[in-house]
Amino acid sequence: MERPFFMRELIFATNNDHKLLEIKQAVDTRFRVAGLKEKGIREEIPEDHFTLEENAFQKAAYVYEKYGISCFSDDTGLEIDALNGEPGVFSARYSRIGTPTYPDMEVSKGNIRKVLEKLEGAETRNARFRTVIALILEGSRHAFEGVVEGVISLDVRGEEGFGYDPIFIPEGGLKTFAEMDLAEKNRISHRARAIRKLTDFLNALDDSSLQVK
Ligand code: IMP
């Protein structure tokens, strides 16, 4: 007998349209993924922990508990070995932490300047991007991690992408992320790797393991 078709709603706790589109294209048709804006959720969602995983779960749990809809959330950090893993969870606002280093500069440019200055004379420039996706699916918690290893370049190169892309050279190549087009970056990026794990998990779920919504 053919199983009835039920579509499950999943909220992706993000306001980033690009991330949302990436996910919508990858998840199978049993899931309808909506971003915060589509659900009319406009409040600031707290994100004040000290690990990527805790932050990601904090955001997903906030939405799940308040709105009762299964939810996932992502958090990403750049971890630089010579800086003891900094900027890590502070990646978004690194140059604004403590005494702001470049208060007049656009924040991601200031972040890059701060990293390059702190790495002057460093013995290693090894670093990695790490993304953690936290999923709360009908109350049960699942985490998916994507990592890309690389090095921090000596100078700023490339125009594509965002954030630290102009100074991150993924392992095995010479180009920074900002010197790659989006398709090339997405083949190897931390976020793409985490998303693949999430979508493999969702797409492999048996209908009977999900409650009917
Ligand atoms: P989020 O968790 O995706 O908001 O990322 C936090 C911060 O990490 C961003 O504000 C960026 O500074 C940095 N970041 C995250 N993903 C990337 C990326 O793919 N390239 C460069 N920087 C990134």
Tab-separated table of C-alpha atoms and ligand atoms in Angstrom:
chain	number	residue	atom	x	y	z
A	1	MET	CA	0.000	0.000	0.000
A	2	GLU	CA	1.310	3.412	-0.871
A	3	ARG	CA	2.209	5.540	2.107
A	4	PRO	CA	0.412	8.867	2.430
A	5	PHE	CA	2.609	11.848	1.701
A	6	PHE	CA	3.149	14.240	4.586
A	7	MET	CA	5.245	17.306	4.281
A	8	ARG	CA	7.194	18.335	7.348
A	9	GLU	CA	7.987	21.876	8.111
A	10	LEU	CA	11.450	22.779	9.271
A	11	ILE	CA	12.551	26.230	10.279
A	12	PHE	CA	16.101	27.245	9.440
A	13	ALA	CA	16.920	29.818	12.131
A	14	THR	CA	18.628	32.246	9.782
A	15	ASN	CA	17.992	35.565	8.079
A	16	ASN	CA	20.560	34.826	5.398
A	17	ASP	CA	18.727	34.262	2.096
A	18	HIS	CA	21.752	32.718	0.458
A	19	LYS	CA	22.099	30.005	3.113
A	20	LEU	CA	18.367	29.369	2.906
A	21	LEU	CA	18.379	28.840	-0.846
A	22	GLU	CA	21.346	26.471	-0.587
A	23	ILE	CA	19.428	24.276	1.871
A	24	LYS	CA	16.109	24.409	0.043
A	25	GLN	CA	17.786	23.047	-3.064
A	26	ALA	CA	19.400	20.172	-1.192
A	27	VAL	CA	16.601	18.846	1.032
A	28	ASP	CA	14.075	16.467	-0.482
A	29	THR	CA	10.441	17.366	-1.077
A	30	ARG	CA	9.143	15.804	2.142
A	31	PHE	CA	10.519	18.830	3.966
A	32	ARG	CA	9.445	22.400	3.578
A	33	VAL	CA	12.198	24.622	4.884
A	34	ALA	CA	11.334	28.169	5.918
A	35	GLY	CA	13.617	30.925	7.146
A	36	LEU	CA	12.848	33.194	10.093
A	37	LYS	CA	11.495	35.999	7.905
A	38	GLU	CA	9.067	33.674	6.115
A	39	LYS	CA	7.717	32.594	9.505
A	40	GLY	CA	7.388	36.210	10.656
A	41	ILE	CA	9.959	35.662	13.414
A	42	ARG	CA	11.661	38.992	13.811
A	43	GLU	CA	13.083	39.003	17.311
A	44	GLU	CA	16.798	38.791	18.022
A	45	ILE	CA	17.579	35.163	18.868
A	46	PRO	CA	20.098	34.816	21.690
A	47	GLU	CA	23.512	33.421	20.806
A	48	ASP	CA	25.747	33.978	23.809
A	49	HIS	CA	27.621	30.743	24.463
A	50	PHE	CA	31.308	29.984	23.993
A	51	THR	CA	31.226	27.069	21.547
A	52	LEU	CA	29.787	26.817	18.057
A	53	GLU	CA	27.709	23.801	19.039
A	54	GLU	CA	26.180	25.460	22.106
A	55	ASN	CA	25.331	28.570	20.107
A	56	ALA	CA	23.766	26.563	17.293
A	57	PHE	CA	21.657	24.541	19.755
A	58	GLN	CA	20.698	27.663	21.670
A	59	LYS	CA	19.208	29.203	18.513
A	60	ALA	CA	17.464	26.001	17.393
A	61	ALA	CA	16.064	25.347	20.894
A	62	TYR	CA	14.782	28.917	21.193
A	63	VAL	CA	12.702	28.537	18.032
A	64	TYR	CA	11.595	24.977	18.767
A	65	GLU	CA	10.467	25.792	22.284
A	66	LYS	CA	8.738	29.038	21.391
A	67	TYR	CA	7.075	28.019	18.125
A	68	GLY	CA	6.854	24.212	18.444
A	69	ILE	CA	8.266	23.581	14.966
A	70	SER	CA	11.336	21.450	14.263
A	71	CYS	CA	14.273	23.699	13.627
A	72	PHE	CA	17.929	23.797	12.716
A	73	SER	CA	20.542	26.472	13.023
A	74	ASP	CA	24.181	26.921	12.034
A	75	ASP	CA	27.177	28.580	13.565
A	76	THR	CA	30.582	29.005	11.933
A	77	GLY	CA	33.986	30.050	13.167
A	78	LEU	CA	37.486	30.481	11.801
A	79	GLU	CA	40.006	28.755	14.097
A	80	ILE	CA	43.628	29.826	13.786
A	81	ASP	CA	46.205	27.591	15.485
A	82	ALA	CA	48.742	30.336	16.263
A	83	LEU	CA	45.946	32.345	17.949
A	84	ASN	CA	44.819	29.434	20.135
A	85	GLY	CA	41.704	28.901	18.050
A	86	GLU	CA	40.686	32.562	17.763
A	87	PRO	CA	38.561	34.145	16.413
A	88	GLY	CA	36.383	30.983	16.748
A	89	VAL	CA	32.922	31.792	18.094
A	90	PHE	CA	33.840	35.480	17.958
A	91	SER	CA	34.480	35.429	14.196
A	92	ALA	CA	31.652	37.770	13.232
A	93	ARG	CA	32.760	40.634	15.471
A	94	TYR	CA	36.413	39.859	16.160
A	95	SER	CA	37.705	43.398	15.606
A	96	ARG	CA	35.015	44.820	17.884
A	97	ILE	CA	35.847	42.636	20.873
A	98	GLY	CA	37.755	44.126	23.794
A	99	THR	CA	39.263	47.428	22.723
A	100	PRO	CA	37.888	47.827	19.196
A	101	THR	CA	40.827	47.674	16.782
A	102	TYR	CA	39.307	49.292	13.701
A	103	PRO	CA	36.088	50.979	14.839
A	104	ASP	CA	35.770	53.083	11.669
A	105	MET	CA	36.294	50.214	9.297
A	106	GLU	CA	33.586	47.909	7.968
A	107	VAL	CA	33.574	45.018	10.473
A	108	SER	CA	34.775	42.178	8.231
A	109	LYS	CA	37.635	44.319	6.856
A	110	GLY	CA	38.613	45.146	10.444
A	111	ASN	CA	38.468	41.455	11.351
A	112	ILE	CA	40.854	40.616	8.519
A	113	ARG	CA	43.276	43.383	9.493
A	114	LYS	CA	43.259	42.184	13.093
A	115	VAL	CA	44.026	38.590	12.057
A	116	LEU	CA	46.853	39.594	9.708
A	117	GLU	CA	48.445	41.805	12.353
A	118	LYS	CA	48.206	39.172	15.068
A	119	LEU	CA	49.822	36.636	12.744
A	120	GLU	CA	52.858	38.777	11.931
A	121	GLY	CA	55.901	36.640	12.686
A	122	ALA	CA	53.803	33.578	13.564
A	123	GLU	CA	55.444	30.192	12.977
A	124	THR	CA	52.320	28.599	11.574
A	125	ARG	CA	49.413	30.058	9.641
A	126	ASN	CA	47.351	26.877	9.790
A	127	ALA	CA	43.636	27.431	10.267
A	128	ARG	CA	40.265	25.885	9.627
A	129	PHE	CA	36.688	26.929	9.114
A	130	ARG	CA	34.255	24.910	11.190
A	131	THR	CA	30.481	24.904	10.831
A	132	VAL	CA	28.153	23.197	13.253
A	133	ILE	CA	24.518	22.664	12.323
A	134	ALA	CA	22.220	21.867	15.244
A	135	LEU	CA	18.917	20.193	14.424
A	136	ILE	CA	16.029	19.719	16.822
A	137	LEU	CA	13.715	17.337	15.048
A	138	GLU	CA	10.481	16.650	16.868
A	139	GLY	CA	12.346	17.119	20.140
A	140	SER	CA	15.463	15.048	19.434
A	141	ARG	CA	18.829	16.730	19.004
A	142	HIS	CA	21.332	16.049	16.222
A	143	ALA	CA	24.586	17.851	15.336
A	144	PHE	CA	26.406	17.925	11.990
A	145	GLU	CA	29.907	19.327	11.563
A	146	GLY	CA	31.743	20.470	8.456
A	147	VAL	CA	35.424	21.435	8.482
A	148	VAL	CA	37.816	22.727	5.847
A	149	GLU	CA	41.506	22.941	6.708
A	150	GLY	CA	43.732	25.610	5.220
A	151	VAL	CA	46.162	28.449	5.849
A	152	ILE	CA	45.861	32.200	6.307
A	153	SER	CA	47.399	34.051	3.364
A	154	LEU	CA	50.011	36.786	3.818
A	155	ASP	CA	47.783	39.386	2.192
A	156	VAL	CA	44.216	40.036	1.106
A	157	ARG	CA	43.327	38.424	-2.244
A	158	GLY	CA	40.130	38.149	-4.275
A	159	GLU	CA	36.779	39.845	-4.524
A	160	GLU	CA	34.248	37.005	-4.139
A	161	GLY	CA	32.529	35.725	-1.015
A	162	PHE	CA	32.395	37.427	2.349
A	163	GLY	CA	33.938	37.487	5.822
A	164	TYR	CA	37.429	36.002	5.952
A	165	ASP	CA	37.303	34.586	2.404
A	166	PRO	CA	40.043	36.934	1.089
A	167	ILE	CA	42.624	35.511	3.540
A	168	PHE	CA	41.693	31.819	3.696
A	169	ILE	CA	43.445	29.368	1.349
A	170	PRO	CA	41.849	25.927	1.589
A	171	GLU	CA	44.178	22.947	1.749
A	172	GLY	CA	45.507	21.587	-1.520
A	173	GLY	CA	45.327	24.804	-3.554
A	174	LEU	CA	46.808	28.256	-3.921
A	175	LYS	CA	43.681	30.385	-4.263
A	176	THR	CA	41.843	32.052	-1.416
A	177	PHE	CA	38.098	31.412	-1.102
A	178	ALA	CA	37.593	34.958	-2.415
A	179	GLU	CA	39.432	34.011	-5.621
A	180	MET	CA	36.940	31.195	-6.274
A	181	ASP	CA	33.458	31.446	-7.675
A	182	LEU	CA	30.656	30.278	-5.423
A	183	ALA	CA	30.312	26.869	-7.102
A	184	GLU	CA	33.995	26.134	-6.567
A	185	LYS	CA	33.862	27.258	-2.932
A	186	ASN	CA	30.708	25.233	-2.321
A	187	ARG	CA	32.353	22.028	-3.477
A	188	ILE	CA	34.720	22.108	-0.523
A	189	SER	CA	33.470	24.586	2.031
A	190	HIS	CA	32.872	23.881	5.702
A	191	ARG	CA	29.230	24.938	5.402
A	192	ALA	CA	28.640	22.805	2.310
A	193	ARG	CA	30.107	19.802	4.149
A	194	ALA	CA	27.878	20.325	7.178
A	195	ILE	CA	24.839	20.889	4.960
A	196	ARG	CA	25.550	17.670	3.088
A	197	LYS	CA	25.581	15.743	6.374
A	198	LEU	CA	22.303	17.353	7.436
A	199	THR	CA	20.570	16.692	4.130
A	200	ASP	CA	21.894	13.108	3.913
A	201	PHE	CA	20.417	12.551	7.373
A	202	LEU	CA	17.041	14.125	6.554
A	203	ASN	CA	16.746	12.495	3.158
A	204	ALA	CA	17.509	9.056	4.627
A	205	LEU	CA	14.814	9.302	7.334
A	206	ASP	CA	12.100	6.755	7.052
A	207	ASP	CA	8.615	8.318	7.053
A	208	SER	CA	7.581	6.001	9.877
A	209	SER	CA	10.294	7.437	12.139
A	210	LEU	CA	8.689	10.860	11.927
A	211	GLN	CA	5.486	11.784	13.616
A	212	VAL	CA	2.736	12.813	11.268
A	213	LYS	CA	2.424	16.571	11.103
B	1	IMP	P1	27.909	32.590	10.774
B	1	IMP	O1	27.829	31.689	11.963
B	1	IMP	O2	27.648	31.868	9.491
B	1	IMP	O3	27.097	33.831	10.935
B	1	IMP	O4	29.419	33.059	10.663
B	1	IMP	C1	30.060	33.834	11.669
B	1	IMP	C2	31.190	34.629	11.043
B	1	IMP	O5	32.187	33.728	10.539
B	1	IMP	C3	30.775	35.463	9.840
B	1	IMP	O6	30.323	36.727	10.244
B	1	IMP	C4	32.085	35.552	9.061
B	1	IMP	O7	32.915	36.543	9.600
B	1	IMP	C5	32.722	34.217	9.323
B	1	IMP	N1	32.380	33.245	8.261
B	1	IMP	C6	31.414	32.293	8.299
B	1	IMP	N2	31.391	31.589	7.159
B	1	IMP	C7	32.362	32.124	6.377
B	1	IMP	C8	32.805	31.819	5.061
B	1	IMP	O8	32.310	30.921	4.361
B	1	IMP	N3	33.831	32.582	4.608
B	1	IMP	C9	34.395	33.578	5.320
B	1	IMP	N4	34.006	33.906	6.538
B	1	IMP	C10	32.992	33.181	7.076
